[in-house]
Amino acid sequence: MKQLRPAVLAAIFVVAGVLSWAGARLWNAYGNLPGVPLAAPIVLAVIAAILFATGLSMRTRLKAQRERRPGAKGVEPLMAARAVVFAQASALVAALVAGMYGGVGVFLLTDSLDVPARRDQAWYAGGCVLAGAAVIAAALFVEHVLKLPEDDDTNPHSAARA
């Protein structure tokens, strides 16, 4: 399984942000722009908290297993694989969603902050960007915790010899 690259996540964020900004301008020109839901940053923050808690739990269990503590529960490989897949999927979706709401937020900041409803929408969009960054950071933390020592992608021919 390949590790997430922060450059790919940043590219997804920027492309989604630019497309969302252009879409928000176009939508606003032909009608009313739909609002940013208050639940969006809350859901992203909950996902970030779940990922961070998973990473801390796995790190503690792996440390106890390495130190051979009596009664230490190890990490099942399937559980670790599921945690990494969940982290990677969450990071990709969070980059997309944060870019989307970031683009809408930039549009709202440049268009009309004098309207109180639009100002609130800009705050919600900013919260989505911050919560999306928290999801990405937590996902990278989970990946770092669960990276196997023999996962070295620098030498592609070493696996062919085995």
mmCIF file with all atom_site columns, C-alpha atoms in Angstrom, residues 19-96:
data_model
loop_
_atom_site.group_PDB
_atom_site.id
_atom_site.type_symbol
_atom_site.label_atom_id
_atom_site.label_alt_id
_atom_site.label_comp_id
_atom_site.label_asym_id
_atom_site.label_entity_id
_atom_site.label_seq_id
_atom_site.pdbx_PDB_ins_code
_atom_site.Cartn_x
_atom_site.Cartn_y
_atom_site.Cartn_z
_atom_site.occupancy
_atom_site.B_iso_or_equiv
_atom_site.pdbx_formal_charge
_atom_site.auth_seq_id
_atom_site.auth_comp_id
_atom_site.auth_asym_id
_atom_site.auth_atom_id
_atom_site.pdbx_PDB_model_num
ATOM 1  C CA . LEU A 1 19 ? -13.183 24.997 -9.340  1.00 0.00 ? 19 LEU A CA 1
ATOM 2  C CA . SER A 1 20 ? -15.406 25.732 -6.360  1.00 0.00 ? 20 SER A CA 1
ATOM 3  C CA . TRP A 1 21 ? -14.560 29.439 -6.437  1.00 0.00 ? 21 TRP A CA 1
ATOM 4  C CA . ALA A 1 22 ? -15.402 29.603 -10.158 1.00 0.00 ? 22 ALA A CA 1
ATOM 5  C CA . GLY A 1 23 ? -18.580 27.607 -9.598  1.00 0.00 ? 23 GLY A CA 1
ATOM 6  C CA . ALA A 1 24 ? -19.628 29.876 -6.734  1.00 0.00 ? 24 ALA A CA 1
ATOM 7  C CA . ARG A 1 25 ? -19.126 32.973 -8.908  1.00 0.00 ? 25 ARG A CA 1
ATOM 8  C CA . LEU A 1 26 ? -21.153 31.437 -11.709 1.00 0.00 ? 26 LEU A CA 1
ATOM 9  C CA . TRP A 1 27 ? -23.910 30.193 -9.413  1.00 0.00 ? 27 TRP A CA 1
ATOM 10 C CA . ASN A 1 28 ? -24.155 33.544 -7.645  1.00 0.00 ? 28 ASN A CA 1
ATOM 11 C CA . ALA A 1 29 ? -24.443 35.338 -10.997 1.00 0.00 ? 29 ALA A CA 1
ATOM 12 C CA . TYR A 1 30 ? -27.480 33.257 -11.996 1.00 0.00 ? 30 TYR A CA 1
ATOM 13 C CA . GLY A 1 31 ? -29.180 32.841 -8.624  1.00 0.00 ? 31 GLY A CA 1
ATOM 14 C CA . ASN A 1 32 ? -28.666 32.376 -4.934  1.00 0.00 ? 32 ASN A CA 1
ATOM 15 C CA . LEU A 1 33 ? -25.559 30.566 -3.792  1.00 0.00 ? 33 LEU A CA 1
ATOM 16 C CA . PRO A 1 34 ? -26.412 27.639 -1.486  1.00 0.00 ? 34 PRO A CA 1
ATOM 17 C CA . GLY A 1 35 ? -25.151 28.065 2.043   1.00 0.00 ? 35 GLY A CA 1
ATOM 18 C CA . VAL A 1 36 ? -22.374 26.244 3.833   1.00 0.00 ? 36 VAL A CA 1
ATOM 19 C CA . PRO A 1 37 ? -24.002 23.914 6.371   1.00 0.00 ? 37 PRO A CA 1
ATOM 20 C CA . LEU A 1 38 ? -23.023 24.305 9.999   1.00 0.00 ? 38 LEU A CA 1
ATOM 21 C CA . ALA A 1 39 ? -22.702 20.534 10.270  1.00 0.00 ? 39 ALA A CA 1
ATOM 22 C CA . ALA A 1 40 ? -19.851 20.367 7.722   1.00 0.00 ? 40 ALA A CA 1
ATOM 23 C CA . PRO A 1 41 ? -17.021 21.556 10.011  1.00 0.00 ? 41 PRO A CA 1
ATOM 24 C CA . ILE A 1 42 ? -18.502 19.601 12.917  1.00 0.00 ? 42 ILE A CA 1
ATOM 25 C CA . VAL A 1 43 ? -18.509 16.319 10.968  1.00 0.00 ? 43 VAL A CA 1
ATOM 26 C CA . LEU A 1 44 ? -14.953 16.898 9.767   1.00 0.00 ? 44 LEU A CA 1
ATOM 27 C CA . ALA A 1 45 ? -13.816 17.670 13.325  1.00 0.00 ? 45 ALA A CA 1
ATOM 28 C CA . VAL A 1 46 ? -15.441 14.453 14.599  1.00 0.00 ? 46 VAL A CA 1
ATOM 29 C CA . ILE A 1 47 ? -13.664 12.433 11.897  1.00 0.00 ? 47 ILE A CA 1
ATOM 30 C CA . ALA A 1 48 ? -10.364 14.100 12.847  1.00 0.00 ? 48 ALA A CA 1
ATOM 31 C CA . ALA A 1 49 ? -10.932 13.238 16.505  1.00 0.00 ? 49 ALA A CA 1
ATOM 32 C CA . ILE A 1 50 ? -11.734 9.608  15.659  1.00 0.00 ? 50 ILE A CA 1
ATOM 33 C CA . LEU A 1 51 ? -8.621  9.299  13.501  1.00 0.00 ? 51 LEU A CA 1
ATOM 34 C CA . PHE A 1 52 ? -6.415  10.901 16.147  1.00 0.00 ? 52 PHE A CA 1
ATOM 35 C CA . ALA A 1 53 ? -7.824  8.635  18.865  1.00 0.00 ? 53 ALA A CA 1
ATOM 36 C CA . THR A 1 54 ? -7.253  5.611  16.627  1.00 0.00 ? 54 THR A CA 1
ATOM 37 C CA . GLY A 1 55 ? -3.660  6.652  16.037  1.00 0.00 ? 55 GLY A CA 1
ATOM 38 C CA . LEU A 1 56 ? -3.014  7.174  19.747  1.00 0.00 ? 56 LEU A CA 1
ATOM 39 C CA . SER A 1 57 ? -4.599  3.831  20.621  1.00 0.00 ? 57 SER A CA 1
ATOM 40 C CA . MET A 1 58 ? -2.592  1.960  17.998  1.00 0.00 ? 58 MET A CA 1
ATOM 41 C CA . ARG A 1 59 ? 0.628   3.695  19.034  1.00 0.00 ? 59 ARG A CA 1
ATOM 42 C CA . THR A 1 60 ? 0.075   2.761  22.684  1.00 0.00 ? 60 THR A CA 1
ATOM 43 C CA . ARG A 1 61 ? -0.706  -0.848 21.828  1.00 0.00 ? 61 ARG A CA 1
ATOM 44 C CA . LEU A 1 62 ? 2.307   -1.159 19.540  1.00 0.00 ? 62 LEU A CA 1
ATOM 45 C CA . LYS A 1 63 ? 4.592   0.367  22.165  1.00 0.00 ? 63 LYS A CA 1
ATOM 46 C CA . ALA A 1 64 ? 3.308   -2.064 24.809  1.00 0.00 ? 64 ALA A CA 1
ATOM 47 C CA . GLN A 1 65 ? 3.816   -4.949 22.401  1.00 0.00 ? 65 GLN A CA 1
ATOM 48 C CA . ARG A 1 66 ? 7.386   -3.840 21.554  1.00 0.00 ? 66 ARG A CA 1
ATOM 49 C CA . GLU A 1 67 ? 8.261   -3.538 25.241  1.00 0.00 ? 67 GLU A CA 1
ATOM 50 C CA . ARG A 1 68 ? 6.742   -6.992 25.848  1.00 0.00 ? 68 ARG A CA 1
ATOM 51 C CA . ARG A 1 69 ? 4.562   -5.844 28.695  1.00 0.00 ? 69 ARG A CA 1
ATOM 52 C CA . PRO A 1 70 ? 2.596   -8.664 30.327  1.00 0.00 ? 70 PRO A CA 1
ATOM 53 C CA . GLY A 1 71 ? -1.014  -8.709 29.177  1.00 0.00 ? 71 GLY A CA 1
ATOM 54 C CA . ALA A 1 72 ? -0.348  -6.271 26.328  1.00 0.00 ? 72 ALA A CA 1
ATOM 55 C CA . LYS A 1 73 ? -2.785  -6.556 23.480  1.00 0.00 ? 73 LYS A CA 1
ATOM 56 C CA . GLY A 1 74 ? -1.190  -6.489 20.080  1.00 0.00 ? 74 GLY A CA 1
ATOM 57 C CA . VAL A 1 75 ? -2.580  -4.890 16.964  1.00 0.00 ? 75 VAL A CA 1
ATOM 58 C CA . GLU A 1 76 ? -4.269  -7.264 14.571  1.00 0.00 ? 76 GLU A CA 1
ATOM 59 C CA . PRO A 1 77 ? -2.941  -6.807 11.028  1.00 0.00 ? 77 PRO A CA 1
ATOM 60 C CA . LEU A 1 78 ? -6.430  -6.574 9.540   1.00 0.00 ? 78 LEU A CA 1
ATOM 61 C CA . MET A 1 79 ? -7.416  -3.904 12.055  1.00 0.00 ? 79 MET A CA 1
ATOM 62 C CA . ALA A 1 80 ? -4.270  -1.928 11.235  1.00 0.00 ? 80 ALA A CA 1
ATOM 63 C CA . ALA A 1 81 ? -4.939  -2.223 7.506   1.00 0.00 ? 81 ALA A CA 1
ATOM 64 C CA . ARG A 1 82 ? -8.517  -1.017 7.971   1.00 0.00 ? 82 ARG A CA 1
ATOM 65 C CA . ALA A 1 83 ? -7.313  1.937  10.039  1.00 0.00 ? 83 ALA A CA 1
ATOM 66 C CA . VAL A 1 84 ? -4.822  2.934  7.342   1.00 0.00 ? 84 VAL A CA 1
ATOM 67 C CA . VAL A 1 85 ? -7.412  2.614  4.571   1.00 0.00 ? 85 VAL A CA 1
ATOM 68 C CA . PHE A 1 86 ? -9.892  4.686  6.598   1.00 0.00 ? 86 PHE A CA 1
ATOM 69 C CA . ALA A 1 87 ? -7.197  7.298  7.235   1.00 0.00 ? 87 ALA A CA 1
ATOM 70 C CA . GLN A 1 88 ? -6.206  7.522  3.582   1.00 0.00 ? 88 GLN A CA 1
ATOM 71 C CA . ALA A 1 89 ? -9.796  7.730  2.354   1.00 0.00 ? 89 ALA A CA 1
ATOM 72 C CA . SER A 1 90 ? -10.609 10.347 4.979   1.00 0.00 ? 90 SER A CA 1
ATOM 73 C CA . ALA A 1 91 ? -7.588  12.441 4.007   1.00 0.00 ? 91 ALA A CA 1
ATOM 74 C CA . LEU A 1 92 ? -8.484  12.376 0.313   1.00 0.00 ? 92 LEU A CA 1
ATOM 75 C CA . VAL A 1 93 ? -12.103 13.305 0.967   1.00 0.00 ? 93 VAL A CA 1
ATOM 76 C CA . ALA A 1 94 ? -11.100 15.973 3.487   1.00 0.00 ? 94 ALA A CA 1
ATOM 77 C CA . ALA A 1 95 ? -8.729  17.568 0.966   1.00 0.00 ? 95 ALA A CA 1
ATOM 78 C CA . LEU A 1 96 ? -11.540 17.663 -1.579  1.00 0.00 ? 96 LEU A CA 1
#
